PDB file of C-alpha atoms in Angstrom:
ATOM      1  CA  GLY A  91      -8.346  20.257  -6.664  1.00  0.00           C
ATOM      2  CA  GLU A  92      -7.734  24.542  -7.218  1.00  0.00           C
ATOM      3  CA  ASN A  93     -10.969  25.059  -9.455  1.00  0.00           C
ATOM      4  CA  VAL A  94     -10.682  26.633 -13.318  1.00  0.00           C
ATOM      5  CA  GLU A  95     -13.351  28.015 -15.036  1.00  0.00           C
ATOM      6  CA  GLN A  96     -13.745  28.094 -18.646  1.00  0.00           C
ATOM      7  CA  HIS A  97     -16.223  30.340 -21.216  1.00  0.00           C
ATOM      8  CA  PRO A  98     -18.443  29.232 -23.617  1.00  0.00           C
ATOM      9  CA  SER A  99     -18.358  25.819 -23.705  1.00  0.00           C
ATOM     10  CA  THR A 100     -18.173  26.092 -27.475  1.00  0.00           C
ATOM     11  CA  LEU A 101     -18.045  28.728 -29.731  1.00  0.00           C
ATOM     12  CA  SER A 102     -18.617  27.989 -33.105  1.00  0.00           C
ATOM     13  CA  VAL A 103     -16.830  30.709 -35.797  1.00  0.00           C
ATOM     14  CA  GLN A 104     -17.250  30.860 -39.490  1.00  0.00           C
ATOM     15  CA  GLU A 105     -13.188  30.529 -41.355  1.00  0.00           C
ATOM     16  CA  GLY A 106     -10.865  33.968 -41.340  1.00  0.00           C
ATOM     17  CA  ASP A 107     -13.215  35.555 -37.673  1.00  0.00           C
ATOM     18  CA  SER A 108     -11.899  34.818 -34.104  1.00  0.00           C
ATOM     19  CA  ALA A 109     -11.831  33.773 -31.412  1.00  0.00           C
ATOM     20  CA  VAL A 110     -11.374  34.645 -27.321  1.00  0.00           C
ATOM     21  CA  ILE A 111     -12.454  31.289 -24.971  1.00  0.00           C
ATOM     22  CA  LYS A 112     -11.690  32.155 -21.432  1.00  0.00           C
ATOM     23  CA  CYS A 113     -10.561  31.695 -18.065  1.00  0.00           C
ATOM     24  CA  THR A 114     -10.600  32.948 -14.489  1.00  0.00           C
ATOM     25  CA  TYR A 115      -9.046  30.157 -11.998  1.00  0.00           C
ATOM     26  CA  SER A 116      -9.050  30.573  -8.253  1.00  0.00           C
ATOM     27  CA  ASP A 117      -5.283  29.810  -6.253  1.00  0.00           C
ATOM     28  CA  SER A 118      -3.142  33.186  -6.241  1.00  0.00           C
ATOM     29  CA  ALA A 119      -0.593  31.241  -6.166  1.00  0.00           C
ATOM     30  CA  SER A 120      -1.025  29.909 -10.011  1.00  0.00           C
ATOM     31  CA  ASN A 121       1.970  31.001 -11.381  1.00  0.00           C
ATOM     32  CA  TYR A 122       1.812  28.811 -15.073  1.00  0.00           C
ATOM     33  CA  PHE A 123      -1.032  28.711 -17.539  1.00  0.00           C
ATOM     34  CA  PRO A 124      -1.021  26.563 -20.243  1.00  0.00           C
ATOM     35  CA  TRP A 125      -3.221  26.251 -22.992  1.00  0.00           C
ATOM     36  CA  TYR A 126      -3.554  22.323 -24.927  1.00  0.00           C
ATOM     37  CA  LYS A 127      -5.495  22.011 -27.592  1.00  0.00           C
ATOM     38  CA  GLN A 128      -7.665  18.599 -28.318  1.00  0.00           C
ATOM     39  CA  GLU A 129      -8.383  17.135 -31.284  1.00  0.00           C
ATOM     40  CA  LEU A 130     -11.137  14.105 -32.374  1.00  0.00           C
ATOM     41  CA  GLY A 131      -9.475  10.932 -30.591  1.00  0.00           C
ATOM     42  CA  LYS A 132      -5.731  12.241 -29.679  1.00  0.00           C
ATOM     43  CA  ARG A 133      -4.192  13.417 -27.074  1.00  0.00           C
ATOM     44  CA  PRO A 134      -4.352  17.048 -25.396  1.00  0.00           C
ATOM     45  CA  GLN A 135      -1.235  19.584 -27.288  1.00  0.00           C
ATOM     46  CA  LEU A 136       0.370  22.104 -25.865  1.00  0.00           C
ATOM     47  CA  ILE A 137       0.115  25.388 -27.849  1.00  0.00           C
ATOM     48  CA  ILE A 138       0.886  28.680 -25.548  1.00  0.00           C
ATOM     49  CA  ASP A 139       2.026  29.568 -22.260  1.00  0.00           C
ATOM     50  CA  ILE A 140       2.539  32.003 -19.962  1.00  0.00           C
ATOM     51  CA  ARG A 141       3.812  33.142 -17.049  1.00  0.00           C
ATOM     52  CA  SER A 142       2.607  35.087 -13.964  1.00  0.00           C
ATOM     53  CA  ASN A 143       5.324  37.928 -14.861  1.00  0.00           C
ATOM     54  CA  VAL A 144       3.771  38.225 -18.566  1.00  0.00           C
ATOM     55  CA  GLY A 145       0.798  39.727 -18.827  1.00  0.00           C
ATOM     56  CA  GLU A 146       0.930  39.052 -23.595  1.00  0.00           C
ATOM     57  CA  LYS A 147       2.167  36.789 -25.451  1.00  0.00           C
ATOM     58  CA  LYS A 148       1.957  35.635 -29.409  1.00  0.00           C
ATOM     59  CA  ASP A 149       3.003  33.271 -31.046  1.00  0.00           C
ATOM     60  CA  GLN A 150       2.079  33.876 -35.208  1.00  0.00           C
ATOM     61  CA  ARG A 151      -1.810  33.757 -34.803  1.00  0.00           C
ATOM     62  CA  ILE A 152      -2.622  32.463 -31.613  1.00  0.00           C
ATOM     63  CA  ALA A 153      -2.006  35.244 -28.565  1.00  0.00           C
ATOM     64  CA  VAL A 154      -2.407  35.105 -24.227  1.00  0.00           C
ATOM     65  CA  THR A 155      -3.145  37.363 -21.937  1.00  0.00           C
ATOM     66  CA  LEU A 156      -3.446  37.153 -18.026  1.00  0.00           C
ATOM     67  CA  ASN A 157      -4.444  40.044 -15.391  1.00  0.00           C
ATOM     68  CA  LYS A 158      -3.409  38.113 -12.399  1.00  0.00           C
ATOM     69  CA  THR A 159      -5.388  41.199 -10.268  1.00  0.00           C
ATOM     70  CA  ALA A 160      -7.937  39.863 -11.854  1.00  0.00           C
ATOM     71  CA  LYS A 161      -7.136  36.036 -11.602  1.00  0.00           C
ATOM     72  CA  HIS A 162      -8.261  35.538 -14.907  1.00  0.00           C
ATOM     73  CA  PHE A 163      -6.397  34.681 -18.133  1.00  0.00           C
ATOM     74  CA  SER A 164      -8.012  34.746 -22.599  1.00  0.00           C
ATOM     75  CA  LEU A 165      -6.896  32.623 -25.453  1.00  0.00           C
ATOM     76  CA  HIS A 166      -7.238  34.830 -28.604  1.00  0.00           C
ATOM     77  CA  ILE A 167      -7.036  33.379 -31.850  1.00  0.00           C
ATOM     78  CA  THR A 168      -6.445  35.050 -35.830  1.00  0.00           C
ATOM     79  CA  GLU A 169      -7.806  34.566 -38.832  1.00  0.00           C
ATOM     80  CA  THR A 170      -9.350  30.688 -38.153  1.00  0.00           C
ATOM     81  CA  GLN A 171      -8.757  28.017 -40.104  1.00  0.00           C
ATOM     82  CA  PRO A 172     -10.737  25.127 -40.130  1.00  0.00           C
ATOM     83  CA  GLU A 173      -8.051  23.590 -39.150  1.00  0.00           C
ATOM     84  CA  ASP A 174      -8.566  25.104 -35.947  1.00  0.00           C
ATOM     85  CA  SER A 175     -11.908  23.159 -35.009  1.00  0.00           C
ATOM     86  CA  ALA A 176     -11.060  21.377 -31.702  1.00  0.00           C
ATOM     87  CA  VAL A 177     -11.505  21.041 -27.555  1.00  0.00           C
ATOM     88  CA  TYR A 178      -9.611  23.495 -26.495  1.00  0.00           C
ATOM     89  CA  PHE A 179      -8.648  23.541 -22.638  1.00  0.00           C
ATOM     90  CA  CYS A 180      -7.136  26.161 -20.545  1.00  0.00           C
ATOM     91  CA  ALA A 181      -4.834  24.822 -17.013  1.00  0.00           C
ATOM     92  CA  ALA A 182      -3.337  26.589 -14.102  1.00  0.00           C
ATOM     93  CA  THR A 183      -1.101  25.679 -12.394  1.00  0.00           C
ATOM     94  CA  PHE A 184      -1.526  24.274  -8.220  1.00  0.00           C
ATOM     95  CA  TYR A 185      -0.066  22.442  -5.781  1.00  0.00           C
ATOM     96  CA  SER A 186       2.859  24.770  -4.919  1.00  0.00           C
ATOM     97  CA  GLY A 187       3.961  24.209  -9.025  1.00  0.00           C
ATOM     98  CA  TYR A 188       3.329  20.001  -8.836  1.00  0.00           C
ATOM     99  CA  ALA A 189       0.329  20.006 -10.946  1.00  0.00           C
ATOM    100  CA  LEU A 190      -1.925  21.491 -13.349  1.00  0.00           C
ATOM    101  CA  ASN A 191      -5.940  21.629 -12.636  1.00  0.00           C
ATOM    102  CA  PHE A 192      -7.812  21.941 -16.572  1.00  0.00           C
ATOM    103  CA  GLY A 193     -10.772  24.060 -17.714  1.00  0.00           C
ATOM    104  CA  LYS A 194     -13.347  22.298 -18.693  1.00  0.00           C
ATOM    105  CA  GLY A 195     -12.486  22.431 -22.178  1.00  0.00           C
ATOM    106  CA  THR A 196     -13.996  24.858 -25.321  1.00  0.00           C
ATOM    107  CA  SER A 197     -15.328  23.523 -27.955  1.00  0.00           C
ATOM    108  CA  LEU A 198     -14.076  25.100 -31.305  1.00  0.00           C
ATOM    109  CA  LEU A 199     -15.347  25.252 -34.400  1.00  0.00           C
ATOM    110  CA  VAL A 200     -13.955  26.734 -37.936  1.00  0.00           C
ATOM    111  CA  THR A 201     -17.107  26.550 -40.561  1.00  0.00           C
ATOM    112  CA  PRO A 202     -15.031  26.871 -43.835  1.00  0.00           C
TER     113      PRO A 202
ATOM    114  CA  ASP B 604      11.852  11.073 -30.885  1.00  0.00           C
ATOM    115  CA  ALA B 605      11.650  10.890 -27.657  1.00  0.00           C
ATOM    116  CA  MET B 606       8.461  10.100 -25.790  1.00  0.00           C
ATOM    117  CA  VAL B 607       5.750   9.353 -24.148  1.00  0.00           C
ATOM    118  CA  ILE B 608       4.181   6.326 -25.176  1.00  0.00           C
ATOM    119  CA  GLN B 609       0.843   4.002 -23.537  1.00  0.00           C
ATOM    120  CA  ASN B 610       0.426   0.762 -24.084  1.00  0.00           C
ATOM    121  CA  PRO B 611      -1.513  -0.879 -24.617  1.00  0.00           C
ATOM    122  CA  ARG B 612      -3.936   1.454 -26.752  1.00  0.00           C
ATOM    123  CA  TYR B 613      -7.661   0.054 -26.118  1.00  0.00           C
ATOM    124  CA  GLN B 614      -8.005  -2.582 -23.418  1.00  0.00           C
ATOM    125  CA  VAL B 615     -11.139  -3.691 -22.949  1.00  0.00           C
ATOM    126  CA  THR B 616     -11.393  -5.580 -19.561  1.00  0.00           C
ATOM    127  CA  GLN B 617     -14.818  -7.200 -17.746  1.00  0.00           C
ATOM    128  CA  PHE B 618     -16.381  -5.529 -14.500  1.00  0.00           C
ATOM    129  CA  GLY B 619     -14.024  -6.571 -11.609  1.00  0.00           C
ATOM    130  CA  LYS B 620     -11.219  -8.385 -13.330  1.00  0.00           C
ATOM    131  CA  PRO B 621      -8.114  -6.410 -12.298  1.00  0.00           C
ATOM    132  CA  VAL B 622      -6.313  -3.990 -15.005  1.00  0.00           C
ATOM    133  CA  THR B 623      -2.883  -2.278 -15.509  1.00  0.00           C
ATOM    134  CA  LEU B 624      -1.986   0.439 -17.963  1.00  0.00           C
ATOM    135  CA  SER B 625       1.303   1.468 -18.825  1.00  0.00           C
ATOM    136  CA  CYS B 626       3.302   3.760 -19.839  1.00  0.00           C
ATOM    137  CA  SER B 627       6.984   5.024 -20.343  1.00  0.00           C
ATOM    138  CA  GLN B 628       9.000   7.719 -20.987  1.00  0.00           C
ATOM    139  CA  THR B 629      12.716   8.930 -22.937  1.00  0.00           C
ATOM    140  CA  LEU B 630      13.040  12.402 -21.985  1.00  0.00           C
ATOM    141  CA  ASN B 631      14.065  11.911 -18.445  1.00  0.00           C
ATOM    142  CA  HIS B 632      11.782  13.951 -16.720  1.00  0.00           C
ATOM    143  CA  ASN B 633      11.513  14.412 -13.184  1.00  0.00           C
ATOM    144  CA  VAL B 634       7.749  14.155 -12.904  1.00  0.00           C
ATOM    145  CA  MET B 635       4.782  11.766 -14.059  1.00  0.00           C
ATOM    146  CA  TYR B 636       1.430  12.481 -13.604  1.00  0.00           C
ATOM    147  CA  TRP B 637      -2.003   9.620 -14.970  1.00  0.00           C
ATOM    148  CA  TYR B 638      -5.061  11.586 -16.112  1.00  0.00           C
ATOM    149  CA  GLN B 639      -8.746  10.742 -16.354  1.00  0.00           C
ATOM    150  CA  GLN B 640     -10.949  12.021 -19.471  1.00  0.00           C
ATOM    151  CA  LYS B 641     -13.520  10.919 -20.109  1.00  0.00           C
ATOM    152  CA  SER B 642     -16.072  11.413 -23.120  1.00  0.00           C
ATOM    153  CA  SER B 643     -16.663  15.802 -23.970  1.00  0.00           C
ATOM    154  CA  GLN B 644     -14.971  16.142 -20.087  1.00  0.00           C
ATOM    155  CA  ALA B 645     -11.184  18.148 -18.895  1.00  0.00           C
ATOM    156  CA  PRO B 646      -8.360  15.687 -18.750  1.00  0.00           C
ATOM    157  CA  LYS B 647      -8.988  14.737 -14.011  1.00  0.00           C
ATOM    158  CA  LEU B 648      -5.924  14.628 -12.214  1.00  0.00           C
ATOM    159  CA  LEU B 649      -5.709  10.780 -10.468  1.00  0.00           C
ATOM    160  CA  PHE B 650      -1.899  10.644  -9.463  1.00  0.00           C
ATOM    161  CA  HIS B 651       1.648  12.796  -9.608  1.00  0.00           C
ATOM    162  CA  TYR B 652       4.809  11.290  -8.821  1.00  0.00           C
ATOM    163  CA  TYR B 653       8.253  13.757  -8.273  1.00  0.00           C
ATOM    164  CA  ASP B 654      10.808  11.031  -8.993  1.00  0.00           C
ATOM    165  CA  LYS B 655       9.358   8.959  -6.948  1.00  0.00           C
ATOM    166  CA  ASP B 656       6.995  10.167  -4.580  1.00  0.00           C
ATOM    167  CA  PHE B 657       4.023   9.798  -5.303  1.00  0.00           C
ATOM    168  CA  ASN B 658       1.243  12.256  -4.220  1.00  0.00           C
ATOM    169  CA  ASN B 659      -2.850  10.910  -4.600  1.00  0.00           C
ATOM    170  CA  GLU B 660      -5.030  14.214  -5.123  1.00  0.00           C
ATOM    171  CA  ALA B 661      -8.105  13.730  -3.406  1.00  0.00           C
ATOM    172  CA  ASP B 662     -10.816  12.486  -4.652  1.00  0.00           C
ATOM    173  CA  THR B 663      -9.040   9.210  -6.876  1.00  0.00           C
ATOM    174  CA  PRO B 664     -10.782   6.192  -5.277  1.00  0.00           C
ATOM    175  CA  ASP B 665      -9.519   3.515  -3.626  1.00  0.00           C
ATOM    176  CA  ASN B 666      -9.450   1.605  -6.971  1.00  0.00           C
ATOM    177  CA  PHE B 667      -6.993   2.130  -8.548  1.00  0.00           C
ATOM    178  CA  GLN B 668      -3.560   2.905  -8.078  1.00  0.00           C
ATOM    179  CA  SER B 669      -0.195   3.780  -8.857  1.00  0.00           C
ATOM    180  CA  ARG B 670       3.426   2.936  -9.130  1.00  0.00           C
ATOM    181  CA  ARG B 671       6.529   3.875 -10.765  1.00  0.00           C
ATOM    182  CA  PRO B 672       9.258   1.625 -10.724  1.00  0.00           C
ATOM    183  CA  ASN B 673      12.577   3.186 -12.377  1.00  0.00           C
ATOM    184  CA  THR B 674      11.329   6.936 -13.953  1.00  0.00           C
ATOM    185  CA  SER B 675      11.988   5.830 -17.119  1.00  0.00           C
ATOM    186  CA  PHE B 676       8.206   4.145 -16.210  1.00  0.00           C
ATOM    187  CA  CYS B 677       5.049   3.640 -13.735  1.00  0.00           C
ATOM    188  CA  PHE B 678       1.873   2.253 -13.868  1.00  0.00           C
ATOM    189  CA  LEU B 679      -1.610   2.513 -13.663  1.00  0.00           C
ATOM    190  CA  ASP B 680      -3.555  -0.245 -12.243  1.00  0.00           C
ATOM    191  CA  ILE B 681      -7.487  -1.013 -11.093  1.00  0.00           C
ATOM    192  CA  ARG B 682      -8.142  -3.471  -9.065  1.00  0.00           C
ATOM    193  CA  SER B 683     -12.504  -3.945  -9.456  1.00  0.00           C
ATOM    194  CA  PRO B 684     -13.097  -1.497 -13.095  1.00  0.00           C
ATOM    195  CA  GLY B 685     -16.487  -0.704 -12.391  1.00  0.00           C
ATOM    196  CA  LEU B 686     -18.500   0.497 -15.539  1.00  0.00           C
ATOM    197  CA  GLY B 687     -17.684   4.081 -14.719  1.00  0.00           C
ATOM    198  CA  ASP B 688     -13.939   3.520 -14.931  1.00  0.00           C
ATOM    199  CA  ALA B 689     -14.198   3.456 -18.983  1.00  0.00           C
ATOM    200  CA  ALA B 690     -12.255   6.100 -20.171  1.00  0.00           C
ATOM    201  CA  MET B 691      -8.884   7.280 -22.388  1.00  0.00           C
ATOM    202  CA  TYR B 692      -6.599   7.191 -19.066  1.00  0.00           C
ATOM    203  CA  LEU B 693      -3.557   9.857 -19.996  1.00  0.00           C
ATOM    204  CA  CYS B 694      -0.066   9.322 -18.989  1.00  0.00           C
ATOM    205  CA  ALA B 695       2.155  13.282 -18.569  1.00  0.00           C
ATOM    206  CA  THR B 696       5.574  13.840 -17.875  1.00  0.00           C
ATOM    207  CA  SER B 697       7.204  17.456 -17.387  1.00  0.00           C
ATOM    208  CA  SER B 698      10.399  18.245 -16.214  1.00  0.00           C
ATOM    209  CA  GLU B 699      10.043  19.499 -13.067  1.00  0.00           C
ATOM    210  CA  GLY B 700       5.942  20.152 -12.540  1.00  0.00           C
ATOM    211  CA  ALA B 701       3.751  21.858 -13.622  1.00  0.00           C
ATOM    212  CA  ASP B 702       4.808  24.668 -14.432  1.00  0.00           C
ATOM    213  CA  SER B 703       6.582  23.467 -16.868  1.00  0.00           C
ATOM    214  CA  PRO B 704       4.905  21.717 -20.216  1.00  0.00           C
ATOM    215  CA  LEU B 705       3.235  18.815 -19.740  1.00  0.00           C
ATOM    216  CA  HIS B 706       3.935  16.639 -22.675  1.00  0.00           C
ATOM    217  CA  PHE B 707       1.392  13.902 -22.801  1.00  0.00           C
ATOM    218  CA  GLY B 708       1.274  10.206 -23.803  1.00  0.00           C
ATOM    219  CA  ASN B 709      -1.481   9.034 -26.917  1.00  0.00           C
ATOM    220  CA  GLY B 710      -4.004   6.933 -23.764  1.00  0.00           C
ATOM    221  CA  THR B 711      -5.228   4.245 -23.263  1.00  0.00           C
ATOM    222  CA  ARG B 712      -9.221   3.565 -23.944  1.00  0.00           C
ATOM    223  CA  LEU B 713      -9.889   1.660 -21.743  1.00  0.00           C
ATOM    224  CA  THR B 714     -13.413  -0.339 -21.606  1.00  0.00           C
ATOM    225  CA  VAL B 715     -14.714  -2.645 -19.360  1.00  0.00           C
ATOM    226  CA  THR B 716     -17.854  -4.680 -20.637  1.00  0.00           C
TER     227      THR B 716
END
């Protein structure tokens, strides 16, 4: 599938600080960009998503921004809490929207 | 609750012994996916079905096959498991394709001895 690159691979922040994770994609036809949170031993769960006709979306402490021209999108978590500690995956559609390609993940650690 | 159910949660098989993993959904979603996830890696797409239309990823080994006998069920068959096939296998569904949210099952962790 098409490439989705994600950075950083690990991120450690103190409780209350902000965390930013960035992804780039290669398929200009990609039109849907979800973010999944996966806690240890559990399934990935959708936390926020954005479509190509929107530049920014916010849900409480979580926001996602999309720059279609530059083909990159970012996850922003404000006022981080220890329960935010998990692996976060970005993803982008390919195959004309039938499948998702995931980034390699960012392991976020929020220390009290 | 509508959900995606995978059985078993843990599966141990011997090297070369065929194994089948199962997935069922009560969401009535058209699309079903099988992902392989190895430790500390991203989920890797193996197959997806849009209704009965089967799509195989180009780099999915021939050792892996899938069946979707009806809307609710999907199976992953590993014909001759190797040690490198040990992983978490995640089933997921979406209502109309990957541009709608994926709903993942809890996964089956496969161990090959």
